[in-house]
PDB file of C-alpha atoms in Angstrom:
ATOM      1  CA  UNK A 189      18.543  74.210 -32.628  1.00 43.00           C
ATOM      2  CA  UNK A 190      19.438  77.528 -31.057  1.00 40.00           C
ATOM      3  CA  UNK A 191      22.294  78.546 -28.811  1.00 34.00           C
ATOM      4  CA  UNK A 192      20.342  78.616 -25.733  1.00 39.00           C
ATOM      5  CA  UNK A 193      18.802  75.237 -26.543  1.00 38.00           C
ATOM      6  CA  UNK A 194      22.385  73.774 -27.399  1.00 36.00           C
ATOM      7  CA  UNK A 195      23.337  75.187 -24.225  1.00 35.00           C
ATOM      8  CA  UNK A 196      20.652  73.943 -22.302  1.00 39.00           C
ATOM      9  CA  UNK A 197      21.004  69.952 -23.825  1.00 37.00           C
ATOM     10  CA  UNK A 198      24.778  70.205 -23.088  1.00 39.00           C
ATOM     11  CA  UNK A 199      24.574  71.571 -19.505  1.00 40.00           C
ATOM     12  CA  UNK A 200      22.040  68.758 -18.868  1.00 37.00           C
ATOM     13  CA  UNK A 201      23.847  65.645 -20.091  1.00 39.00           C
ATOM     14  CA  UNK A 202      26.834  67.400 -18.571  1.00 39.00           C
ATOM     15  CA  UNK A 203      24.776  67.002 -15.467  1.00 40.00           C
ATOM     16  CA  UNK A 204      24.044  63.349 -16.073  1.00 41.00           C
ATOM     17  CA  UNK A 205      27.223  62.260 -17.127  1.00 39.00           C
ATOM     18  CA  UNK A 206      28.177  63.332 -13.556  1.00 38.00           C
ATOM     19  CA  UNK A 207      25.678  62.061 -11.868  1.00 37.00           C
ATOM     20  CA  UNK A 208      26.368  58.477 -13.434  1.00 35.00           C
ATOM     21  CA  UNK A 209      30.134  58.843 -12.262  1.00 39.00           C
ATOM     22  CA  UNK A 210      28.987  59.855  -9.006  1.00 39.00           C
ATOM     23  CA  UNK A 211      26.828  56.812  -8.660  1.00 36.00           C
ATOM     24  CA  UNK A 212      29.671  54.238  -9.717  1.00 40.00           C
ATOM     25  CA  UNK A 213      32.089  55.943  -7.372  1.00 41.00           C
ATOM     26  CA  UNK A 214      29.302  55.700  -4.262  1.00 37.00           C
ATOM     27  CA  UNK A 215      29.238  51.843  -5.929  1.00 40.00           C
ATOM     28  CA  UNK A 216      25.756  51.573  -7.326  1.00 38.00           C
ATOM     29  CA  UNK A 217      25.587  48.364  -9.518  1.00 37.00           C
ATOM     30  CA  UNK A 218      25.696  48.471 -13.084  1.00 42.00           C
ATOM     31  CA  UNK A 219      26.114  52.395 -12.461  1.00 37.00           C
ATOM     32  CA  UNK A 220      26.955  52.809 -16.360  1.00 38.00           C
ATOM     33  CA  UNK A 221      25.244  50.155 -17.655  1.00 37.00           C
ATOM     34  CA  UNK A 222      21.713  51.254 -16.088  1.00 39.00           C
ATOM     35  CA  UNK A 223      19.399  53.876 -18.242  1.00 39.00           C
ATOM     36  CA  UNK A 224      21.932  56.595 -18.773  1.00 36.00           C
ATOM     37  CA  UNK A 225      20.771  59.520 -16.104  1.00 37.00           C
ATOM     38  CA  UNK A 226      22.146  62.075 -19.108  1.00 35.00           C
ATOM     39  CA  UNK A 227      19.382  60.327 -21.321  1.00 35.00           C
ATOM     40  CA  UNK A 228      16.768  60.866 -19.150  1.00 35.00           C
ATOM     41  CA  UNK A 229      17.446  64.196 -18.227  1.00 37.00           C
ATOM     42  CA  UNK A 230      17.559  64.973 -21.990  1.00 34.00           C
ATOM     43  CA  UNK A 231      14.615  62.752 -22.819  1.00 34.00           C
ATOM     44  CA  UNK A 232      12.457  64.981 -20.107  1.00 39.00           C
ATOM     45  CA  UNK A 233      13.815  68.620 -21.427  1.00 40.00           C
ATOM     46  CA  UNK A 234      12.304  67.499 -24.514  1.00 44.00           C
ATOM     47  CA  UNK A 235       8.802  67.237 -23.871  1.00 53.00           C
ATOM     48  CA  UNK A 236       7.960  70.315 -21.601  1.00 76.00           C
ATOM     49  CA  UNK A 237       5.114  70.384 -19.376  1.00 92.00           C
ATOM     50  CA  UNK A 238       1.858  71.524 -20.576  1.00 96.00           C
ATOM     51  CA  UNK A 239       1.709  75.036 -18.341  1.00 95.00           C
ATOM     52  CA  UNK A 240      -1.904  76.429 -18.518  1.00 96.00           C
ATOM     53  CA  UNK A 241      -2.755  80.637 -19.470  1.00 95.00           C
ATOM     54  CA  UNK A 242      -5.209  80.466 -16.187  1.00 91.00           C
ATOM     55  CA  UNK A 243      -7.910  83.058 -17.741  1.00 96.00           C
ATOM     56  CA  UNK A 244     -11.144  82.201 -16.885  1.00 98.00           C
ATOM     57  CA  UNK A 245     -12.703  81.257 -20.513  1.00 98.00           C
ATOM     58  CA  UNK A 246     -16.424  81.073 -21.181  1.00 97.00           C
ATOM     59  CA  UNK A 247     -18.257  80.217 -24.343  1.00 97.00           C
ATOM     60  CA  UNK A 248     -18.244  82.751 -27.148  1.00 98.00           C
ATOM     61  CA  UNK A 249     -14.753  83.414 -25.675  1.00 98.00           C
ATOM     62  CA  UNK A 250     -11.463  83.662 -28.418  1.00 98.00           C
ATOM     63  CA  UNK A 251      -7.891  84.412 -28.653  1.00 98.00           C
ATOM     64  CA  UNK A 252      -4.893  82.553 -27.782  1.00 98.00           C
ATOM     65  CA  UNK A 253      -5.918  81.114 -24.633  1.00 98.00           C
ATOM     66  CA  UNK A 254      -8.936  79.478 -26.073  1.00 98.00           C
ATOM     67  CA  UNK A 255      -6.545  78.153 -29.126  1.00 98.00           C
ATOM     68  CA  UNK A 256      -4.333  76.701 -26.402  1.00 98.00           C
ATOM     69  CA  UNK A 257      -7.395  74.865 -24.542  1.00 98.00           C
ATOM     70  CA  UNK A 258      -8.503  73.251 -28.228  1.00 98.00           C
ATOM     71  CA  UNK A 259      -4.876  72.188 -28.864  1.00 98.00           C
ATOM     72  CA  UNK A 260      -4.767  70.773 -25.028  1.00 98.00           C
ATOM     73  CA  UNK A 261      -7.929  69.251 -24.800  1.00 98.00           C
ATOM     74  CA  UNK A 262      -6.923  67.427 -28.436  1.00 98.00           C
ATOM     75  CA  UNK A 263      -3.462  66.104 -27.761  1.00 98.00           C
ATOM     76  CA  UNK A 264      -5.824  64.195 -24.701  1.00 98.00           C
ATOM     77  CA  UNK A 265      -8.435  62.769 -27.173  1.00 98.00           C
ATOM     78  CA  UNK A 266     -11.478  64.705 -26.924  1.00 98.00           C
ATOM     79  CA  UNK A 267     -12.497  66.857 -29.772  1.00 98.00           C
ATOM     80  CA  UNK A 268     -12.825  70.547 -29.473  1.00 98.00           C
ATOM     81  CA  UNK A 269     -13.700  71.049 -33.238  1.00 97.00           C
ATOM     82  CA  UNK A 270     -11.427  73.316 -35.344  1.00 97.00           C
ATOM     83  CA  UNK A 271      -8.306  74.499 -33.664  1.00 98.00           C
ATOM     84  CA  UNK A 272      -9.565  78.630 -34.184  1.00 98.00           C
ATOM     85  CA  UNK A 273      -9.258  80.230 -30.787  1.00 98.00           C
ATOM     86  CA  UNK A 274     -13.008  80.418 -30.779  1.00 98.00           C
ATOM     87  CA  UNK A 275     -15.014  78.951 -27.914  1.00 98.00           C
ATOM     88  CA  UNK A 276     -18.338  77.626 -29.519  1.00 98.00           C
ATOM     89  CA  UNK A 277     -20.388  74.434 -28.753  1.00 98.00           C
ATOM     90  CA  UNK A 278     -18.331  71.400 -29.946  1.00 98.00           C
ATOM     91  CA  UNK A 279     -15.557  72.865 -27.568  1.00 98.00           C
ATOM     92  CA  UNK A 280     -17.200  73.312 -25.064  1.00 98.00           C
ATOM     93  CA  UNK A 281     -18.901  69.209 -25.442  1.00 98.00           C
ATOM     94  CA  UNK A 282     -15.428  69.179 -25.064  1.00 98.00           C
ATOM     95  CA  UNK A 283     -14.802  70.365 -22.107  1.00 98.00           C
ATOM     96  CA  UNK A 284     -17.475  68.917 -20.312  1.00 98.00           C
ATOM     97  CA  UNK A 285     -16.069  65.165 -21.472  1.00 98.00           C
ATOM     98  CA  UNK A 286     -12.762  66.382 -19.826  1.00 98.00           C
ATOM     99  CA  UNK A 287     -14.670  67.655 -16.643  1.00 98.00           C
ATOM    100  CA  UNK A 288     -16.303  64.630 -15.908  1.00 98.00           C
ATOM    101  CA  UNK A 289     -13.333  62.537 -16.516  1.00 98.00           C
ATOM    102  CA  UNK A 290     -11.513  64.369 -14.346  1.00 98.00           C
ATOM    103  CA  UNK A 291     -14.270  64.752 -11.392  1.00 97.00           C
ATOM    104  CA  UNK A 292     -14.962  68.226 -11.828  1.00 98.00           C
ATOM    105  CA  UNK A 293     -18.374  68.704 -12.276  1.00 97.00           C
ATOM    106  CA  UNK A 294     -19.598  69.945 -15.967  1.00 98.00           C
ATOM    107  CA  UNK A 295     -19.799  73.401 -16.727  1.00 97.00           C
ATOM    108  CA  UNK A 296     -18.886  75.465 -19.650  1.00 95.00           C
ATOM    109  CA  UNK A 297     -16.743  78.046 -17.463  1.00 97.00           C
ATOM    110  CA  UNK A 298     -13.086  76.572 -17.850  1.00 98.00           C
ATOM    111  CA  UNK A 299     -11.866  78.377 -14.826  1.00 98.00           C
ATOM    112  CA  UNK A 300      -8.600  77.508 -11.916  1.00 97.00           C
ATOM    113  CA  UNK A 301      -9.648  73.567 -11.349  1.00 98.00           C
ATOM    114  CA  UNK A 302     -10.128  72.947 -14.829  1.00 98.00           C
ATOM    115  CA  UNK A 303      -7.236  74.616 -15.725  1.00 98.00           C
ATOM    116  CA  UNK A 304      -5.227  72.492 -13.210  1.00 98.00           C
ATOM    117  CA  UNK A 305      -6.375  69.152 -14.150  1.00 98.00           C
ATOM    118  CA  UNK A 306      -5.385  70.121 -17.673  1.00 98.00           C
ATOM    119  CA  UNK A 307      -1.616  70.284 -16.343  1.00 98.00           C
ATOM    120  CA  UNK A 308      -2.080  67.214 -14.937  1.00 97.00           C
ATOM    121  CA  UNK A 309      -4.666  65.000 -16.232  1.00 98.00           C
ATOM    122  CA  UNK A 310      -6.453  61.542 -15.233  1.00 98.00           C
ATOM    123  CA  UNK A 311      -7.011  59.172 -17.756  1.00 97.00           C
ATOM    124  CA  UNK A 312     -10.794  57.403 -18.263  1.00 97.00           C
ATOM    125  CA  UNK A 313     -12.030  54.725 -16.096  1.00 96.00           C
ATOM    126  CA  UNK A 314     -11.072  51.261 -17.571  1.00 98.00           C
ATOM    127  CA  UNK A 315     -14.730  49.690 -17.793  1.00 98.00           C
ATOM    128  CA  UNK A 316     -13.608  46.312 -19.311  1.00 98.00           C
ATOM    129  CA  UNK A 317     -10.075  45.681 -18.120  1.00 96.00           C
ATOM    130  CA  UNK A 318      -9.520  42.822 -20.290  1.00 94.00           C
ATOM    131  CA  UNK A 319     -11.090  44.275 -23.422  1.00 97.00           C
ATOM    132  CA  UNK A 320     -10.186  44.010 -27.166  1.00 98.00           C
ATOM    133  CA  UNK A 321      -7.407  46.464 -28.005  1.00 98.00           C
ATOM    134  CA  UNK A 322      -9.854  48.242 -30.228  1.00 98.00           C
ATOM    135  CA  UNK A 323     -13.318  48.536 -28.488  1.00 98.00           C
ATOM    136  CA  UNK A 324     -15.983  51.128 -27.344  1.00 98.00           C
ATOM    137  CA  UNK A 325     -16.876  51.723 -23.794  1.00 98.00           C
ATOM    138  CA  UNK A 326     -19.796  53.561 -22.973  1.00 98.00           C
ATOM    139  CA  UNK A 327     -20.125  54.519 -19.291  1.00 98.00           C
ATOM    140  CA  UNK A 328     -23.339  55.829 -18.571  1.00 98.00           C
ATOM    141  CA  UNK A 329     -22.678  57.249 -15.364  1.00 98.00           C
ATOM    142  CA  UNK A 330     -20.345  59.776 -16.722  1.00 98.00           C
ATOM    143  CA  UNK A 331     -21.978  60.066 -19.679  1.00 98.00           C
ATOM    144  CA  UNK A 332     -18.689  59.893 -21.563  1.00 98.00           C
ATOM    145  CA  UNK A 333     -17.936  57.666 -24.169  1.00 98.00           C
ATOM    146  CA  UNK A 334     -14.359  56.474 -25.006  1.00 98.00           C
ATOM    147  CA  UNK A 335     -13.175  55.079 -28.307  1.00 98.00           C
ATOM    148  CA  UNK A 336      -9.997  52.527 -27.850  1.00 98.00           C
ATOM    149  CA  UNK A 337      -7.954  52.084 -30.889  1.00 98.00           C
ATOM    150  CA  UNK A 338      -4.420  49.295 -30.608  1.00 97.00           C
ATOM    151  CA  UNK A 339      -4.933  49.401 -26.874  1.00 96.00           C
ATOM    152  CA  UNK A 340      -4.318  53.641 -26.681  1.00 97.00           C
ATOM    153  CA  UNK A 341      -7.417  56.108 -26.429  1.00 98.00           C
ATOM    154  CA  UNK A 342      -7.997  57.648 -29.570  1.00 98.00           C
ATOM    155  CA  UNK A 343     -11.520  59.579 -28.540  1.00 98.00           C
ATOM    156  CA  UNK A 344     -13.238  60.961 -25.541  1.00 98.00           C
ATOM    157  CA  UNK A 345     -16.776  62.660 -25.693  1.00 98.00           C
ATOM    158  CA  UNK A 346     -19.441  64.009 -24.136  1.00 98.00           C
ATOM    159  CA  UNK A 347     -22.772  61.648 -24.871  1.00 98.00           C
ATOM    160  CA  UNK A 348     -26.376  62.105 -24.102  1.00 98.00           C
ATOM    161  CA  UNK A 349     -28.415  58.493 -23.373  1.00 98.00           C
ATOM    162  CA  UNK A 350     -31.340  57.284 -23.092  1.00 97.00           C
ATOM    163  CA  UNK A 351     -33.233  59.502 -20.468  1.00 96.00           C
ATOM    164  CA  UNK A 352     -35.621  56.657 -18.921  1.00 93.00           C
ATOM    165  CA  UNK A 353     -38.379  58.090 -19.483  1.00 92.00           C
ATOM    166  CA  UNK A 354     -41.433  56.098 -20.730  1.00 90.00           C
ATOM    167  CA  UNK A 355     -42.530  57.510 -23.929  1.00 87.00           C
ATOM    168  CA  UNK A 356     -45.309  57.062 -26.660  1.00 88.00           C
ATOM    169  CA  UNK A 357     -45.314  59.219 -29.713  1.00 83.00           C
ATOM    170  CA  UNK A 358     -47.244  59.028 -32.884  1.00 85.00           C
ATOM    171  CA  UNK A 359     -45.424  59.227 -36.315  1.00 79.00           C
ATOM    172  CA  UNK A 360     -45.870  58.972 -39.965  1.00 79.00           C
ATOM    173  CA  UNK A 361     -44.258  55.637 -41.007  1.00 79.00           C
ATOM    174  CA  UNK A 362     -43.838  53.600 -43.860  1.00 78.00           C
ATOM    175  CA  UNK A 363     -46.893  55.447 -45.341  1.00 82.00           C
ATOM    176  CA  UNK A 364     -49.005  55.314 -42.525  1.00 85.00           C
ATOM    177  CA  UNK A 365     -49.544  57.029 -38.574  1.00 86.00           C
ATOM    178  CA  UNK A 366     -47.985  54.632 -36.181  1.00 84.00           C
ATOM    179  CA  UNK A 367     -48.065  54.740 -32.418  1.00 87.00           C
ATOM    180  CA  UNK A 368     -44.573  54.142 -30.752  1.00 86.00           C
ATOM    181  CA  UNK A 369     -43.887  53.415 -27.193  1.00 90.00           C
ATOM    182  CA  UNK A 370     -40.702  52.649 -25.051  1.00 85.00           C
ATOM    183  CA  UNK A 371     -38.807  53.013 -21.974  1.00 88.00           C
ATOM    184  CA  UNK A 372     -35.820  54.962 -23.252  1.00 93.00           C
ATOM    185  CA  UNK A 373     -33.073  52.969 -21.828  1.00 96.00           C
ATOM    186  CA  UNK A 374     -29.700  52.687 -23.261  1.00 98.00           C
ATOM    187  CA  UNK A 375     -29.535  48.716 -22.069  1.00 98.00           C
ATOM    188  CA  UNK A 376     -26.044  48.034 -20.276  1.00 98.00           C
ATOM    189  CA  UNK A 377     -23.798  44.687 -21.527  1.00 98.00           C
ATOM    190  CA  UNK A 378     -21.489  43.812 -24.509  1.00 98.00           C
ATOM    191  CA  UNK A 379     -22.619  44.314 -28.373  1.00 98.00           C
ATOM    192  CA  UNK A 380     -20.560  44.844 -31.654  1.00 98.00           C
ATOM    193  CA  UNK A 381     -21.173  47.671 -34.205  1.00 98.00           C
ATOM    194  CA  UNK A 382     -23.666  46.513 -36.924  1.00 98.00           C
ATOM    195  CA  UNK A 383     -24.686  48.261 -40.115  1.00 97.00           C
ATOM    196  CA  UNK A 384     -24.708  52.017 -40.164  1.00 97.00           C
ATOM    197  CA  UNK A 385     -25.846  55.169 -42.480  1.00 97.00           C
ATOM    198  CA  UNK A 386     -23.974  58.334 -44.079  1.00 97.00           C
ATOM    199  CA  UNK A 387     -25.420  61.506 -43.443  1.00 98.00           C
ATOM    200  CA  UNK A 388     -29.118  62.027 -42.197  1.00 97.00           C
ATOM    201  CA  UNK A 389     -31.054  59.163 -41.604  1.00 96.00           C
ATOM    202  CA  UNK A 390     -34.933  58.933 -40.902  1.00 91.00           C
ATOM    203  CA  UNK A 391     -36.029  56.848 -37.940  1.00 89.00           C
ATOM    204  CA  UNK A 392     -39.634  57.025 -36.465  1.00 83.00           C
ATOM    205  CA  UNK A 393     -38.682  58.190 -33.769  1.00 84.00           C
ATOM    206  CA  UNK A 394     -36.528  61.251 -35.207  1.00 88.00           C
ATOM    207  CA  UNK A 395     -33.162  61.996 -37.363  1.00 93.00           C
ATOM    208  CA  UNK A 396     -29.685  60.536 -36.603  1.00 97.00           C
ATOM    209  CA  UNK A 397     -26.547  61.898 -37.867  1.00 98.00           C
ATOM    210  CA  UNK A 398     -24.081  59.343 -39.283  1.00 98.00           C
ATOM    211  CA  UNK A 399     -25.779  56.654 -36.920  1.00 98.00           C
ATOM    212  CA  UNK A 400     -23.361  53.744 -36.403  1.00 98.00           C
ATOM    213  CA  UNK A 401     -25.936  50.623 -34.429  1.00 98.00           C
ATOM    214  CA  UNK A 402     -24.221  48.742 -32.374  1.00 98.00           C
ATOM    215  CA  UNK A 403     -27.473  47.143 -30.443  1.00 98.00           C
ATOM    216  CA  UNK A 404     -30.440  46.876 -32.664  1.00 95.00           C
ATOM    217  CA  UNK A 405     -31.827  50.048 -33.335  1.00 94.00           C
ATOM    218  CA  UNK A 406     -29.943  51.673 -30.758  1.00 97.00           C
ATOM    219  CA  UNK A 407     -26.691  53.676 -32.180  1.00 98.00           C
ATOM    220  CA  UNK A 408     -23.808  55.677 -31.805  1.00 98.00           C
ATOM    221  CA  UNK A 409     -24.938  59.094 -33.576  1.00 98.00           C
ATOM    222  CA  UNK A 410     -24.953  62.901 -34.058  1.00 98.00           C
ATOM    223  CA  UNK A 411     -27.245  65.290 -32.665  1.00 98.00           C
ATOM    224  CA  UNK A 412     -28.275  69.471 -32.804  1.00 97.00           C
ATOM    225  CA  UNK A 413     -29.077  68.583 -29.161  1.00 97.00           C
ATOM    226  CA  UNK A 414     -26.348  66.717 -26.402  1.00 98.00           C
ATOM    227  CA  UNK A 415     -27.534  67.912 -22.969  1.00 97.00           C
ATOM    228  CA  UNK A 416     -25.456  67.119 -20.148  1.00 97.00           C
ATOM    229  CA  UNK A 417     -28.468  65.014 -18.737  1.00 96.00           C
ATOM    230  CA  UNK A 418     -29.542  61.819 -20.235  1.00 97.00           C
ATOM    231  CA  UNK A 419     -32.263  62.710 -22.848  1.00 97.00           C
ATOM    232  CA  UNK A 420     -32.395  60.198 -26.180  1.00 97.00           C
ATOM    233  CA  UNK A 421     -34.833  57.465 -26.618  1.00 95.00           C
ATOM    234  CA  UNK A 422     -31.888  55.024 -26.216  1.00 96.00           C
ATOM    235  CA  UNK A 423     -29.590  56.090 -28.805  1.00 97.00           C
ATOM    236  CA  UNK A 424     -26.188  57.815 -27.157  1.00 98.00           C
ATOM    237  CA  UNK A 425     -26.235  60.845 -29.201  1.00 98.00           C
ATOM    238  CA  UNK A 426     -23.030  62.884 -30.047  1.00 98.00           C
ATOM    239  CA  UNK A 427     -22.090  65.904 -30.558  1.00 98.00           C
ATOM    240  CA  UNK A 428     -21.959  67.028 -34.754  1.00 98.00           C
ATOM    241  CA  UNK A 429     -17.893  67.280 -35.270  1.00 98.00           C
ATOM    242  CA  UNK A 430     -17.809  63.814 -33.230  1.00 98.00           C
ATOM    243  CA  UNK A 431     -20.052  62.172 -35.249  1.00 98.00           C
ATOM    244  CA  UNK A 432     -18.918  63.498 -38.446  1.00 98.00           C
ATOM    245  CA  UNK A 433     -15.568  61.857 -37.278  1.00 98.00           C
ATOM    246  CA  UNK A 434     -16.161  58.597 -35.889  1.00 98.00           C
ATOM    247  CA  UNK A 435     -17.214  56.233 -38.524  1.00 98.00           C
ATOM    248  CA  UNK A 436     -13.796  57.095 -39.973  1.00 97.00           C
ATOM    249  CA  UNK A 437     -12.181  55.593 -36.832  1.00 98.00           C
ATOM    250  CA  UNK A 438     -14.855  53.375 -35.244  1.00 98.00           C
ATOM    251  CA  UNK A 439     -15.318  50.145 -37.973  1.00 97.00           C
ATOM    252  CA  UNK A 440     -17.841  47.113 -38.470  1.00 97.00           C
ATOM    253  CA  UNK A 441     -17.798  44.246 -35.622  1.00 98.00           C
ATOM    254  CA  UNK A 442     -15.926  46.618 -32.805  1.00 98.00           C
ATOM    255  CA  UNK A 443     -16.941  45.326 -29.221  1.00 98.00           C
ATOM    256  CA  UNK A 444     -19.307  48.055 -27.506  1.00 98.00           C
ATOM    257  CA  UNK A 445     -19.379  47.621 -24.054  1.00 98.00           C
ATOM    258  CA  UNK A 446     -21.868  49.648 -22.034  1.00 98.00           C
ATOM    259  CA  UNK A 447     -21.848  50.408 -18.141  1.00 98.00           C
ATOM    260  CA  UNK A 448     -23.234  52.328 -15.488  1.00 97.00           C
ATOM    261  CA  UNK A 449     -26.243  53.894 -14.092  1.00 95.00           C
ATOM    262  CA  UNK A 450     -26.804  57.254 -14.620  1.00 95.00           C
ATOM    263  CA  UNK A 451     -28.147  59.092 -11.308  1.00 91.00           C
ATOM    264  CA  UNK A 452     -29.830  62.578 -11.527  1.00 85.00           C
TER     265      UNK A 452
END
C-alpha cells in the first residue's frame, strides 16, 4: 500500500472513530456496538466509483476509452468480446443490451447518456420474481436476454426473435425438396433447456451456432446476423462470442422463461 493510500485509510477511520464517539456522547444507542462508522468509511474508499472518460465512441473506435467501456460493460454482465480497446461488433451487441436495459434507446454511438448510466446503472427487469436461482429469462420486449446463475446475473445480451412474419421456404431435406411454413413466433411461457449441438448445426430452415433448445425446435443460438429488430424464424439468436460462451454456463433442465411482446 502506498503512503498516500496509508494516509488516506488512517485519516478515514480516524474520521470514524470520531464520529462513533460523537454519537455515544449525543447518546445514540448501541453507539459502539452498531456497524463501526470507521468500517464503513473504509469499506467505501475501497471500491471507488466507476467515473466514465466521456468521449463520444463509435464502432471501429480504439484506445483506452474503448478498453475501459469493455471492462465496464463486463464487470455488469454483458459481453463485449475481448478486452482490446477495439470497438467491433460483439461490443457493440454489447452496448445495445446495456442501452435497452437502461432505457436508452439502441444505438452504437456510446455518447453523454450512455456514459452516465454506466456510472450508475439499473439492473434487468425481474420477469419471474419467484424464479429458480439459476434460470433464463427472455424478455421479448427488450429483446434482451438474461442468464441467472445462484440467484446473481451472470449474462446480459442483445437477442434477435422471432420476427412474426409468416413464412414458407423450400429446402433440401433429408434427401429430398421440402416446403416449410410458419409464423415465426418465439411463443411466450415457461420451458427447460433440452438437448443441444457443438458447433454448426444444419436445420431446414438455416444454420445455428452452438444451438441450446429449450422449446422444441426453438433454441438459444449464435448468429452472423443479430439485428436490433426481431428477425429469426423463432429461434432467439445471439451474438457469436455469446454463443460460443453460454453452453459453458447455461446447463441441461434450466427453467427458460419467456415474456413480452415485442412492438415495432
Amino acid at each position: 500500500m502506498g503512503v498516500d493510500r496509508r494516509l488516506g485509510v488512517a485519516a478515514l477511520m480516524t474520521a470514524g472513530a470520531v464520529l462513533v464517539s460523537s454519537l455515544g456522547s449525543l447518546g445514540v444507542a448501541n453507539a459502539q456496538t452498531a456497524p463501526s462508522a470507521a468500517r464503513v468509511v473504509v469499506a467505501e474508499a475501497g471500491a471507488a466509483a466507476f467515473v466514465a472518460p466521456g468521449k463520444t465512441l463509435k464502432i471501429g473506435a480504439k484506445g483506452a476509452e474503448v478498453k475501459v467501456l469493455q471492462t465496464r460493460l463486463k464487470e455488469l454482465g454483458y459481453a463485449p468480446g475481448k478486452i482490446d480497446g477495439r470497438y467491433g461488433g460483439a461490443t457493440q451487441a454489447a452496448v445495445w443490451a446495456f442501452q435497452k436495459v437502461n432505457g436508452i434507446s439502441p444505438t452504437s454511438t456510446v455518447a453523454r447518456r450512455t456514459w452516465n448510466a454506466l456510472e450508475a446503472p439499473k439492473t434487468p427487469k425481474v420477469l419471474v420474481p419467484n424464479g429458480k436461482p439459476t434460470r433464463v429469462e427472455m424478455n421479448l420486449a427488450k429483446q434482451v436476454m438474461v442468464l441467472y446463475v445462484d440467484g446473481r446475473v451472470k449474462l446480459i445480451s442483445h437477442t434477435s426473435s422471432g420476427s412474426g412474419i409468416p413464412y414458407c421456404e423450400t429446402a433440401n431435406w433429408n434427401g429430398k425438396v421440402q416446403r416449410f411454413c410458419g409464423d415465426a413466433r418465439t411463443p411466450t411461457g415457461d420451458y427447460k433447456t433440452t438437448w443441444r449441438r457443438d458447433g454448426w448445426h444444419k436445420s431446414y430452415l438455416g444454420q445455428l451456432y452452438n444451438p441450446i433448445f429449450f422449446n422444441g425446435g426453438i433454441a438459444f443460438h449464435g448468429a452472423l446476423s443479430v439485428p436490433l429488430a426481431p428477425a429469426s424464424h423463432g429461434c432467439v439468436r445471439l451474438p457469436m462470442n455469446v454463443a460460443g460462451m453460454l453452453p459453458g454456463l447455461l446447463g441441461k433442465g434450466v427453467p427458460v422463461h419467456v415474456r413480452g411482446r415485442f412492438v415495432r
